[in-house]
């Protein structure tokens, strides 16, 4: 019998449930308490004051197609700024023609721009994390015996004891593994949130239609891990005074170039990888990172930041993730600068929804993908019919534009120039792409991602 936990996880693979969960998640994350909302408004306002911004443009309305600011879904109007910053031209105008120039000169320029203007800088020093194994359980995933460790990372808060921070992580590896195995780690939803959801919707367990991603991973002889980002950094602006960001800042507001929540979530993923380096069940040189939607944004930031991650699956990451900021399709920069999302980014990002425009950003998301080179990255999402808000084509175009960096480093990009038909994978190189027809869910792309990953990772 699968454990209650693995059973409930596999339920989530169903597309319909995933969509339901997503809608509820979005509703829940927006329906924050009045206190959280008020504190987020105040924090965003103080950031605007620091930046001397008096007004920000309104985001696109994704709910009402008749609204004056309705989100654009017309491809002919989607590219007001078709010229992207060139990842292979230095700020001094010189062309980058060697891998050495990329690593020594151009990559650091791009990193600096993303740090200062987009996601905020990771602090030079972050507190030490001590990992504790809370439990080790023998259970089954599908029919395969596995060992699941529940872990907590205690973050040293001696510098500011008012804020305490712990990282929730779970690791599952095949019991029969003869040695360390590749591990796929996913940023995932808080189990308490999922439990509340199941309580509210007792009939939400429909018949199973296929194996969960966890079952697929275990069947390959690999392991998986789930990391709860909100355990160490809340998903709202009010929470910036707490969590790892609040701990480092001693509860004081951020400066405009300091890290936002996406980068903090990535920091936690790196600490989980530190733990894997000490666990003999894990081959820490073969760890993948994945996430969906806001956690897809976190996953691409993590992959760009920490070169120890071997591979990534970026699902429906949309604006603030792999999709080009310069696109007008579905969600736009202004939405991510709004009160319910601005905390994901650096304070400086607000400027591009106010006095400046998308085209003033010194970098765009193709360069974020390029920061992951030469490591493999698979980008997926639902088709525009069902997942249009996250602008699948905007991610495809970003992946295309990252290709020259992969090529410079002796690897292969997408190997295409036109959007492939829905459900047609492009996985011949180090960049992969596929749109599925299942809406806003990561589940239908997992089998393709694992095929892609098998080109690079091997259980010994
Ligand atoms: C909202 C938000 C997106 C985000 C998504 C999610 O739709 O606008 O940017 O990706 O929520 O994370 O669920």
Short mmCIF file of C-alpha atoms and ligand atoms in Angstrom, two decimals:
data_model
loop_
_atom_site.label_atom_id
_atom_site.label_comp_id
_atom_site.label_asym_id
_atom_site.label_seq_id
_atom_site.Cartn_x
_atom_site.Cartn_y
_atom_site.Cartn_z
CA UNK A 1 0.00 0.00 0.00
CA UNK A 2 1.33 3.42 -0.79
CA UNK A 3 1.53 5.60 2.26
CA UNK A 4 -1.15 8.22 2.77
CA UNK A 5 1.41 10.78 1.75
CA UNK A 6 2.49 9.19 -1.54
CA UNK A 7 -1.15 8.40 -2.34
CA UNK A 8 -2.19 12.00 -1.93
CA UNK A 9 0.79 13.16 -3.94
CA UNK A 10 -0.12 10.92 -6.84
CA UNK A 11 -3.67 12.27 -6.83
CA UNK A 12 -2.23 15.62 -7.71
CA UNK A 13 -0.94 14.40 -11.04
CA UNK A 14 -4.41 14.57 -12.47
CA UNK A 15 -4.75 17.50 -14.71
CA UNK A 16 -8.17 18.56 -13.51
CA UNK A 17 -7.08 18.49 -9.92
CA UNK A 18 -3.93 20.37 -10.73
CA UNK A 19 -5.97 23.12 -12.34
CA UNK A 20 -8.30 23.21 -9.35
CA UNK A 21 -5.39 23.32 -6.98
CA UNK A 22 -3.85 26.09 -8.99
CA UNK A 23 -6.98 28.19 -8.97
CA UNK A 24 -7.41 27.68 -5.26
CA UNK A 25 -3.77 28.38 -4.65
CA UNK A 26 -3.97 31.64 -6.52
CA UNK A 27 -7.17 32.53 -4.71
CA UNK A 28 -5.68 31.57 -1.37
CA UNK A 29 -2.49 33.48 -1.99
CA UNK A 30 -4.48 36.52 -3.04
CA UNK A 31 -7.03 36.21 -0.27
CA UNK A 32 -4.46 37.14 2.32
CA UNK A 33 -5.56 38.49 5.67
CA UNK A 34 -6.22 42.23 5.76
CA UNK A 35 -3.16 42.59 8.02
CA UNK A 36 -0.88 40.90 5.49
CA UNK A 37 -2.34 42.95 2.67
CA UNK A 38 -1.93 46.21 4.56
CA UNK A 39 1.65 45.38 5.51
CA UNK A 40 2.45 44.45 1.89
CA UNK A 41 0.97 47.72 0.63
CA UNK A 42 3.03 49.65 3.19
CA UNK A 43 6.24 47.79 2.34
CA UNK A 44 5.77 48.35 -1.38
CA UNK A 45 5.05 52.02 -0.73
CA UNK A 46 8.25 52.46 1.29
CA UNK A 47 10.16 50.87 -1.61
CA UNK A 48 8.51 53.31 -4.03
CA UNK A 49 9.54 56.14 -1.68
CA UNK A 50 13.14 54.91 -1.66
CA UNK A 51 13.04 54.93 -5.47
CA UNK A 52 11.21 58.30 -5.66
CA UNK A 53 8.43 56.69 -7.67
CA UNK A 54 5.04 58.33 -7.26
CA UNK A 55 2.93 56.04 -9.45
CA UNK A 56 3.13 52.65 -11.11
CA UNK A 57 1.24 51.51 -14.19
CA UNK A 58 -1.58 49.03 -13.72
CA UNK A 59 -1.10 45.40 -14.71
CA UNK A 60 -3.03 43.54 -17.41
CA UNK A 61 -6.47 42.32 -16.40
CA UNK A 62 -6.55 38.55 -16.89
CA UNK A 63 -10.14 38.10 -15.73
CA UNK A 64 -12.20 40.48 -17.85
CA UNK A 65 -11.54 40.55 -21.62
CA UNK A 66 -13.69 43.71 -21.88
CA UNK A 67 -11.65 45.67 -19.35
CA UNK A 68 -9.75 48.66 -20.78
CA UNK A 69 -6.54 47.03 -19.55
CA UNK A 70 -7.52 43.49 -20.60
CA UNK A 71 -4.55 41.18 -21.08
CA UNK A 72 -3.46 40.97 -24.70
CA UNK A 73 -3.75 37.57 -26.34
CA UNK A 74 -3.24 38.74 -29.92
CA UNK A 75 0.13 37.56 -31.20
CA UNK A 76 0.26 40.38 -33.77
CA UNK A 77 0.45 42.88 -30.87
CA UNK A 78 2.69 40.80 -28.65
CA UNK A 79 6.12 42.09 -29.66
CA UNK A 80 6.33 45.85 -29.24
CA UNK A 81 10.09 45.52 -28.58
CA UNK A 82 11.39 42.76 -30.84
CA UNK A 83 15.06 43.67 -30.36
CA UNK A 84 16.52 41.92 -27.35
CA UNK A 85 19.76 42.77 -25.56
CA UNK A 86 22.48 40.63 -27.17
CA UNK A 87 23.90 38.12 -24.66
CA UNK A 88 27.08 37.96 -26.70
CA UNK A 89 27.90 41.67 -26.90
CA UNK A 90 29.77 43.34 -24.04
CA UNK A 91 28.57 46.63 -22.62
CA UNK A 92 31.51 48.28 -24.39
CA UNK A 93 30.10 47.04 -27.71
CA UNK A 94 32.71 44.33 -28.33
CA UNK A 95 31.51 40.95 -29.54
CA UNK A 96 32.01 37.89 -27.36
CA UNK A 97 33.55 35.15 -29.48
CA UNK A 98 35.20 32.80 -27.01
CA UNK A 99 34.00 30.79 -24.02
CA UNK A 100 36.65 32.56 -21.95
CA UNK A 101 35.20 35.98 -22.78
CA UNK A 102 31.76 34.66 -21.83
CA UNK A 103 32.87 33.39 -18.40
CA UNK A 104 35.30 36.21 -17.56
CA UNK A 105 33.60 39.28 -19.03
CA UNK A 106 30.08 38.96 -20.35
CA UNK A 107 28.47 36.55 -17.89
CA UNK A 108 29.46 38.72 -14.88
CA UNK A 109 27.88 41.76 -16.58
CA UNK A 110 24.60 39.90 -17.02
CA UNK A 111 24.71 38.54 -13.46
CA UNK A 112 25.20 42.06 -12.11
CA UNK A 113 22.23 43.42 -14.07
CA UNK A 114 19.92 40.64 -12.88
CA UNK A 115 21.15 41.12 -9.31
CA UNK A 116 20.69 44.87 -9.21
CA UNK A 117 17.59 45.41 -11.35
CA UNK A 118 15.57 42.20 -11.46
CA UNK A 119 15.85 39.66 -8.63
CA UNK A 120 18.01 41.50 -6.10
CA UNK A 121 21.38 40.54 -4.69
CA UNK A 122 21.89 37.50 -2.52
CA UNK A 123 23.55 38.81 0.68
CA UNK A 124 27.30 38.27 0.79
CA UNK A 125 26.87 36.33 4.03
CA UNK A 126 23.87 34.23 4.93
CA UNK A 127 23.47 32.32 8.20
CA UNK A 128 24.56 28.74 8.56
CA UNK A 129 21.98 25.98 8.19
CA UNK A 130 22.15 22.82 10.29
CA UNK A 131 20.22 19.85 8.92
CA UNK A 132 18.34 17.45 11.13
CA UNK A 133 16.73 14.18 9.98
CA UNK A 134 13.32 14.17 11.71
CA UNK A 135 12.25 10.72 10.53
CA UNK A 136 13.28 7.91 8.21
CA UNK A 137 10.43 5.78 6.91
CA UNK A 138 10.31 2.71 4.66
CA UNK A 139 7.34 2.99 2.34
CA UNK A 140 6.30 2.37 -1.25
CA UNK A 141 5.93 4.66 -4.22
CA UNK A 142 3.91 2.77 -6.81
CA UNK A 143 5.13 -0.76 -6.13
CA UNK A 144 8.69 0.20 -5.40
CA UNK A 145 10.21 0.21 -1.94
CA UNK A 146 11.66 3.57 -1.00
CA UNK A 147 13.19 5.31 1.97
CA UNK A 148 11.77 8.71 2.84
CA UNK A 149 13.60 11.11 5.10
CA UNK A 150 11.83 14.13 6.52
CA UNK A 151 14.36 16.86 7.15
CA UNK A 152 14.48 20.29 8.66
CA UNK A 153 17.20 22.85 8.10
CA UNK A 154 17.63 25.01 11.19
CA UNK A 155 18.86 28.44 10.19
CA UNK A 156 21.22 30.08 12.70
CA UNK A 157 19.35 33.12 14.01
CA UNK A 158 21.78 34.12 16.76
CA UNK A 159 22.34 37.47 15.01
CA UNK A 160 18.61 38.32 15.21
CA UNK A 161 16.69 35.92 17.50
CA UNK A 162 13.37 37.70 16.93
CA UNK A 163 13.10 35.83 13.61
CA UNK A 164 13.43 32.06 13.51
CA UNK A 165 13.67 30.22 10.21
CA UNK A 166 13.47 26.52 9.34
CA UNK A 167 13.58 24.81 5.94
CA UNK A 168 11.19 21.89 5.28
CA UNK A 169 12.60 19.23 2.98
CA UNK A 170 11.67 15.64 2.17
CA UNK A 171 13.93 13.18 0.36
CA UNK A 172 12.81 9.86 -1.12
CA UNK A 173 15.22 7.36 -2.70
CA UNK A 174 14.77 3.77 -3.91
CA UNK A 175 15.43 1.32 -1.07
CA UNK A 176 17.25 -1.04 -3.42
CA UNK A 177 19.71 1.57 -4.74
CA UNK A 178 23.27 0.23 -4.78
CA UNK A 179 24.81 3.67 -4.50
CA UNK A 180 24.05 7.38 -4.72
CA UNK A 181 21.26 8.22 -7.18
CA UNK A 182 20.27 11.29 -9.20
CA UNK A 183 17.58 13.30 -7.40
CA UNK A 184 14.86 15.53 -8.83
CA UNK A 185 13.98 18.26 -6.34
CA UNK A 186 10.74 20.22 -6.69
CA UNK A 187 9.63 23.45 -5.05
CA UNK A 188 6.26 22.41 -3.78
CA UNK A 189 3.11 23.49 -1.96
CA UNK A 190 2.85 23.49 1.80
CA UNK A 191 1.24 20.21 3.01
CA UNK A 192 -0.88 22.18 5.51
CA UNK A 193 -2.35 24.12 2.60
CA UNK A 194 -2.98 20.87 0.73
CA UNK A 195 -4.58 19.30 3.81
CA UNK A 196 -6.90 22.29 4.24
CA UNK A 197 -7.84 21.94 0.61
CA UNK A 198 -8.68 18.25 0.97
CA UNK A 199 -10.80 19.03 4.01
CA UNK A 200 -12.74 21.61 2.08
CA UNK A 201 -13.14 19.39 -0.98
CA UNK A 202 -13.56 15.85 0.39
CA UNK A 203 -14.60 14.57 -3.05
CA UNK A 204 -11.56 15.87 -4.80
CA UNK A 205 -9.92 12.44 -5.21
CA UNK A 206 -10.95 11.31 -8.69
CA UNK A 207 -9.84 7.95 -10.18
CA UNK A 208 -6.16 7.75 -10.97
CA UNK A 209 -5.18 8.00 -14.63
CA UNK A 210 -1.44 7.64 -14.61
CA UNK A 211 1.68 7.53 -12.53
CA UNK A 212 2.69 10.63 -10.61
CA UNK A 213 6.00 12.32 -11.39
CA UNK A 214 7.35 10.82 -8.19
CA UNK A 215 6.42 7.32 -9.40
CA UNK A 216 8.06 7.99 -12.76
CA UNK A 217 11.26 9.19 -11.10
CA UNK A 218 11.44 6.24 -8.68
CA UNK A 219 10.74 3.79 -11.53
CA UNK A 220 13.91 5.10 -13.21
CA UNK A 221 15.91 4.22 -10.12
CA UNK A 222 16.28 7.90 -9.19
CA UNK A 223 15.15 9.76 -6.12
CA UNK A 224 13.07 12.87 -5.57
CA UNK A 225 12.89 15.64 -3.03
CA UNK A 226 10.27 18.22 -2.20
CA UNK A 227 11.16 21.58 -0.74
CA UNK A 228 8.55 23.87 0.82
CA UNK A 229 9.65 27.42 -0.09
CA UNK A 230 7.13 29.11 2.18
CA UNK A 231 8.68 27.36 5.20
CA UNK A 232 11.61 29.78 5.03
CA UNK A 233 10.24 32.78 3.11
CA UNK A 234 6.56 33.72 3.04
CA UNK A 235 4.90 34.42 -0.27
CA UNK A 236 3.93 38.02 0.42
CA UNK A 237 5.44 41.46 0.94
CA UNK A 238 4.53 41.50 4.62
CA UNK A 239 6.78 38.47 5.07
CA UNK A 240 9.90 40.34 3.92
CA UNK A 241 10.45 41.35 7.54
CA UNK A 242 10.56 37.67 8.45
CA UNK A 243 11.92 34.49 6.92
CA UNK A 244 15.47 34.37 5.67
CA UNK A 245 15.20 37.88 4.16
CA UNK A 246 13.96 39.38 7.46
CA UNK A 247 16.55 37.46 9.45
CA UNK A 248 19.44 38.79 7.35
CA UNK A 249 17.98 42.33 7.40
CA UNK A 250 17.17 42.20 11.12
CA UNK A 251 13.56 42.95 10.31
CA UNK A 252 14.38 46.18 8.44
CA UNK A 253 13.02 46.99 4.95
CA UNK A 254 15.05 45.98 1.91
CA UNK A 255 17.21 48.36 -0.09
CA UNK A 256 16.23 48.51 -3.77
CA UNK A 257 18.93 46.09 -4.90
CA UNK A 258 18.46 43.52 -2.14
CA UNK A 259 17.09 40.05 -2.80
CA UNK A 260 13.45 39.30 -3.37
CA UNK A 261 11.51 36.18 -2.50
CA UNK A 262 12.38 34.21 -5.67
CA UNK A 263 16.08 34.48 -4.95
CA UNK A 264 15.50 33.64 -1.28
CA UNK A 265 13.60 30.50 -2.31
CA UNK A 266 16.58 29.63 -4.53
CA UNK A 267 18.89 30.14 -1.54
CA UNK A 268 16.89 27.47 0.31
CA UNK A 269 17.24 25.08 -2.63
CA UNK A 270 21.02 25.59 -2.50
CA UNK A 271 21.02 24.77 1.22
CA UNK A 272 19.08 21.57 0.44
CA UNK A 273 21.79 20.73 -2.09
CA UNK A 274 24.41 21.34 0.63
CA UNK A 275 22.60 18.65 2.63
CA UNK A 276 22.52 16.26 -0.34
CA UNK A 277 26.30 16.60 -0.59
CA UNK A 278 26.44 14.97 2.85
CA UNK A 279 23.87 12.20 2.25
CA UNK A 280 25.26 9.00 0.74
CA UNK A 281 21.91 8.14 -0.84
CA UNK A 282 22.22 11.14 -3.20
CA UNK A 283 24.55 11.76 -6.11
CA UNK A 284 24.85 15.50 -5.48
CA UNK A 285 26.40 16.07 -8.90
CA UNK A 286 23.17 14.86 -10.49
CA UNK A 287 20.49 16.91 -8.77
CA UNK A 288 17.75 18.59 -10.79
CA UNK A 289 15.55 21.50 -9.72
CA UNK A 290 11.98 22.01 -10.86
CA UNK A 291 8.97 24.13 -10.10
CA UNK A 292 5.68 25.25 -11.53
CA UNK A 293 4.35 28.77 -12.05
CA UNK A 294 5.77 31.03 -9.29
CA UNK A 295 7.92 28.07 -8.30
CA UNK A 296 8.97 27.75 -11.96
CA UNK A 297 10.29 31.31 -11.63
CA UNK A 298 12.13 30.25 -8.47
CA UNK A 299 13.54 27.19 -10.24
CA UNK A 300 15.09 29.14 -13.14
CA UNK A 301 16.58 31.67 -10.71
CA UNK A 302 18.03 28.78 -8.67
CA UNK A 303 19.49 27.13 -11.75
CA UNK A 304 21.09 30.39 -12.92
CA UNK A 305 22.53 31.09 -9.45
CA UNK A 306 23.91 27.74 -8.39
CA UNK A 307 26.00 25.87 -10.94
CA UNK A 308 25.93 22.74 -8.80
CA UNK A 309 22.39 22.00 -10.06
CA UNK A 310 22.78 19.62 -12.99
CA UNK A 311 19.48 20.15 -14.78
CA UNK A 312 16.17 22.04 -14.47
CA UNK A 313 12.51 21.70 -15.43
CA UNK A 314 10.88 25.12 -15.60
CA UNK A 315 7.10 24.76 -15.83
CA UNK A 316 4.72 27.60 -16.79
CA UNK A 317 7.05 30.14 -15.22
CA UNK A 318 5.65 33.10 -17.18
CA UNK A 319 6.46 36.72 -16.36
CA UNK A 320 9.33 36.97 -13.88
CA UNK A 321 10.45 33.52 -15.05
CA UNK A 322 11.65 32.27 -18.43
CA UNK A 323 9.31 34.39 -20.57
CA UNK A 324 10.55 37.61 -22.14
CA UNK A 325 9.72 40.79 -20.17
CA UNK A 326 9.54 42.67 -23.47
CA UNK A 327 6.44 40.72 -24.58
CA UNK A 328 2.87 41.93 -24.37
CA UNK A 329 0.94 38.68 -23.97
CA UNK A 330 -0.88 37.54 -20.84
CA UNK A 331 0.83 38.62 -17.65
CA UNK A 332 3.20 41.60 -17.95
CA UNK A 333 5.87 43.36 -15.87
CA UNK A 334 3.25 45.62 -14.28
CA UNK A 335 1.43 42.63 -12.75
CA UNK A 336 4.61 41.39 -11.12
CA UNK A 337 5.16 44.90 -9.74
CA UNK A 338 1.71 44.81 -8.09
CA UNK A 339 1.18 44.46 -4.34
CA UNK A 340 0.57 40.70 -4.43
CA UNK A 341 3.72 39.87 -6.45
CA UNK A 342 6.37 42.64 -6.17
CA UNK A 343 8.04 40.85 -3.25
CA UNK A 344 9.28 38.16 -5.66
CA UNK A 345 11.66 40.69 -7.21
CA UNK A 346 14.21 43.33 -6.28
CA UNK A 347 12.73 46.70 -5.33
CA UNK A 348 14.46 48.16 -8.39
CA UNK A 349 12.20 46.07 -10.62
CA UNK A 350 9.33 48.45 -9.77
CA UNK A 351 11.01 51.14 -11.88
CA UNK A 352 10.16 49.22 -15.06
CA UNK A 353 6.45 49.45 -14.25
CA UNK A 354 6.69 53.15 -13.45
CA UNK A 355 9.04 55.76 -14.81
CA UNK A 356 10.76 53.24 -17.10
CA UNK A 357 9.39 50.62 -19.47
CA UNK A 358 10.11 46.98 -20.30
CA UNK A 359 12.53 47.98 -23.01
CA UNK A 360 14.68 49.82 -20.46
CA UNK A 361 15.53 46.61 -18.63
CA UNK A 362 19.26 46.06 -19.19
CA UNK A 363 18.64 42.31 -19.53
CA UNK A 364 15.83 40.00 -20.55
CA UNK A 365 14.92 36.44 -19.68
CA UNK A 366 16.81 34.80 -22.56
CA UNK A 367 19.91 35.94 -20.67
CA UNK A 368 18.63 34.31 -17.48
CA UNK A 369 18.41 31.03 -19.40
CA UNK A 370 21.87 31.73 -20.82
CA UNK A 371 23.23 32.01 -17.25
CA UNK A 372 22.35 28.31 -16.88
CA UNK A 373 24.53 27.34 -19.87
CA UNK A 374 26.01 24.85 -20.57
CA UNK A 375 23.74 22.88 -18.23
CA UNK A 376 20.50 21.41 -19.61
CA UNK A 377 17.22 23.27 -19.07
CA UNK A 378 13.79 22.01 -20.09
CA UNK A 379 11.10 24.67 -20.42
CA UNK A 380 7.47 23.65 -20.55
CA UNK A 381 3.95 24.84 -20.05
CA UNK A 382 0.40 24.45 -21.18
CA UNK A 383 -0.56 25.62 -24.64
CA UNK A 384 -1.88 29.13 -25.15
CA UNK A 385 -5.36 27.55 -25.06
CA UNK A 386 -5.41 26.90 -21.32
CA UNK A 387 -2.20 28.48 -20.10
CA UNK A 388 -2.08 31.75 -22.04
CA UNK A 389 -1.51 33.93 -18.96
CA UNK A 390 2.03 32.56 -18.68
CA UNK A 391 2.74 33.23 -22.39
CA UNK A 392 4.25 29.93 -23.57
CA UNK A 393 5.59 31.55 -26.75
CA UNK A 394 7.42 34.17 -24.68
CA UNK A 395 9.40 31.36 -23.05
CA UNK A 396 9.99 29.64 -26.36
CA UNK A 397 11.40 32.87 -27.85
CA UNK A 398 13.62 33.34 -24.79
CA UNK A 399 14.97 29.81 -25.15
CA UNK A 400 15.72 30.44 -28.84
CA UNK A 401 17.58 33.65 -27.98
CA UNK A 402 19.63 31.84 -25.31
CA UNK A 403 20.80 29.34 -27.94
CA UNK A 404 23.90 31.25 -29.14
CA UNK A 405 25.40 31.10 -25.63
CA UNK A 406 24.90 27.33 -25.47
CA UNK A 407 26.50 27.07 -28.92
CA UNK A 408 29.45 29.21 -27.91
CA UNK A 409 30.01 26.75 -25.04
CA UNK A 410 29.94 23.80 -27.44
CA UNK A 411 26.35 22.74 -26.70
CA UNK A 412 23.05 22.82 -28.58
CA UNK A 413 20.01 25.04 -28.18
CA UNK A 414 16.47 24.15 -29.19
CA UNK A 415 17.35 23.22 -32.77
CA UNK A 416 14.28 25.04 -34.12
CA UNK A 417 13.24 28.54 -34.99
CA UNK A 418 9.45 28.11 -35.24
CA UNK A 419 7.14 27.22 -32.35
CA UNK A 420 6.50 23.48 -32.68
CA UNK A 421 2.90 22.20 -32.67
CA UNK A 422 1.39 21.50 -29.22
CA UNK A 423 2.72 18.29 -27.66
CA UNK A 424 5.73 18.17 -29.96
CA UNK A 425 8.87 17.99 -27.84
CA UNK A 426 12.12 19.70 -28.81
CA UNK A 427 14.67 17.78 -26.77
CA UNK A 428 17.63 17.10 -29.05
CA UNK A 429 20.00 19.58 -27.39
CA UNK A 430 20.76 21.05 -23.97
CA UNK A 431 17.70 23.29 -24.16
CA UNK A 432 14.34 21.54 -24.26
CA UNK A 433 10.82 22.80 -24.85
CA UNK A 434 7.31 21.37 -24.97
CA UNK A 435 3.78 22.72 -24.74
CA UNK A 436 1.11 20.29 -23.52
CA UNK A 437 -2.64 20.67 -23.86
CA UNK A 438 -3.47 20.13 -20.19
CA UNK A 439 -3.70 23.73 -18.97
CA UNK A 440 -1.77 25.22 -16.07
CA UNK A 441 -0.09 22.10 -14.68
CA UNK A 442 3.40 20.63 -14.75
CA UNK A 443 2.19 16.99 -14.81
CA UNK A 444 1.80 16.27 -18.55
CA UNK A 445 5.38 17.34 -19.32
CA UNK A 446 7.07 15.16 -16.68
CA UNK A 447 7.50 12.10 -18.95
CA UNK A 448 9.14 14.28 -21.63
CA UNK A 449 11.31 16.03 -19.08
CA UNK A 450 12.51 12.68 -17.77
CA UNK A 451 13.36 11.52 -21.30
CA UNK A 452 15.32 14.75 -21.76
CA UNK A 453 17.00 14.30 -18.36
CA UNK A 454 18.00 10.72 -19.28
CA UNK A 455 20.26 12.19 -21.97
CA UNK A 456 22.37 13.71 -19.20
CA UNK A 457 21.85 11.89 -15.87
CA UNK A 458 22.55 8.24 -15.11
CA UNK A 459 22.04 6.14 -11.99
CA UNK A 460 25.34 4.36 -11.43
C1 LIG B 1 -0.50 34.18 -10.71
C2 LIG B 1 0.65 35.04 -11.14
C3 LIG B 1 1.70 34.26 -11.92
C4 LIG B 1 2.11 33.04 -11.16
C5 LIG B 1 0.90 32.25 -10.74
C6 LIG B 1 1.22 31.09 -9.80
O1 LIG B 1 -1.24 33.77 -11.83
O2 LIG B 1 0.16 36.11 -11.91
O3 LIG B 1 2.83 35.07 -12.15
O4 LIG B 1 2.99 32.28 -11.93
O5 LIG B 1 -0.01 33.06 -10.04
O6 LIG B 1 2.30 30.97 -9.30
O7 LIG B 1 0.33 30.33 -9.48
#
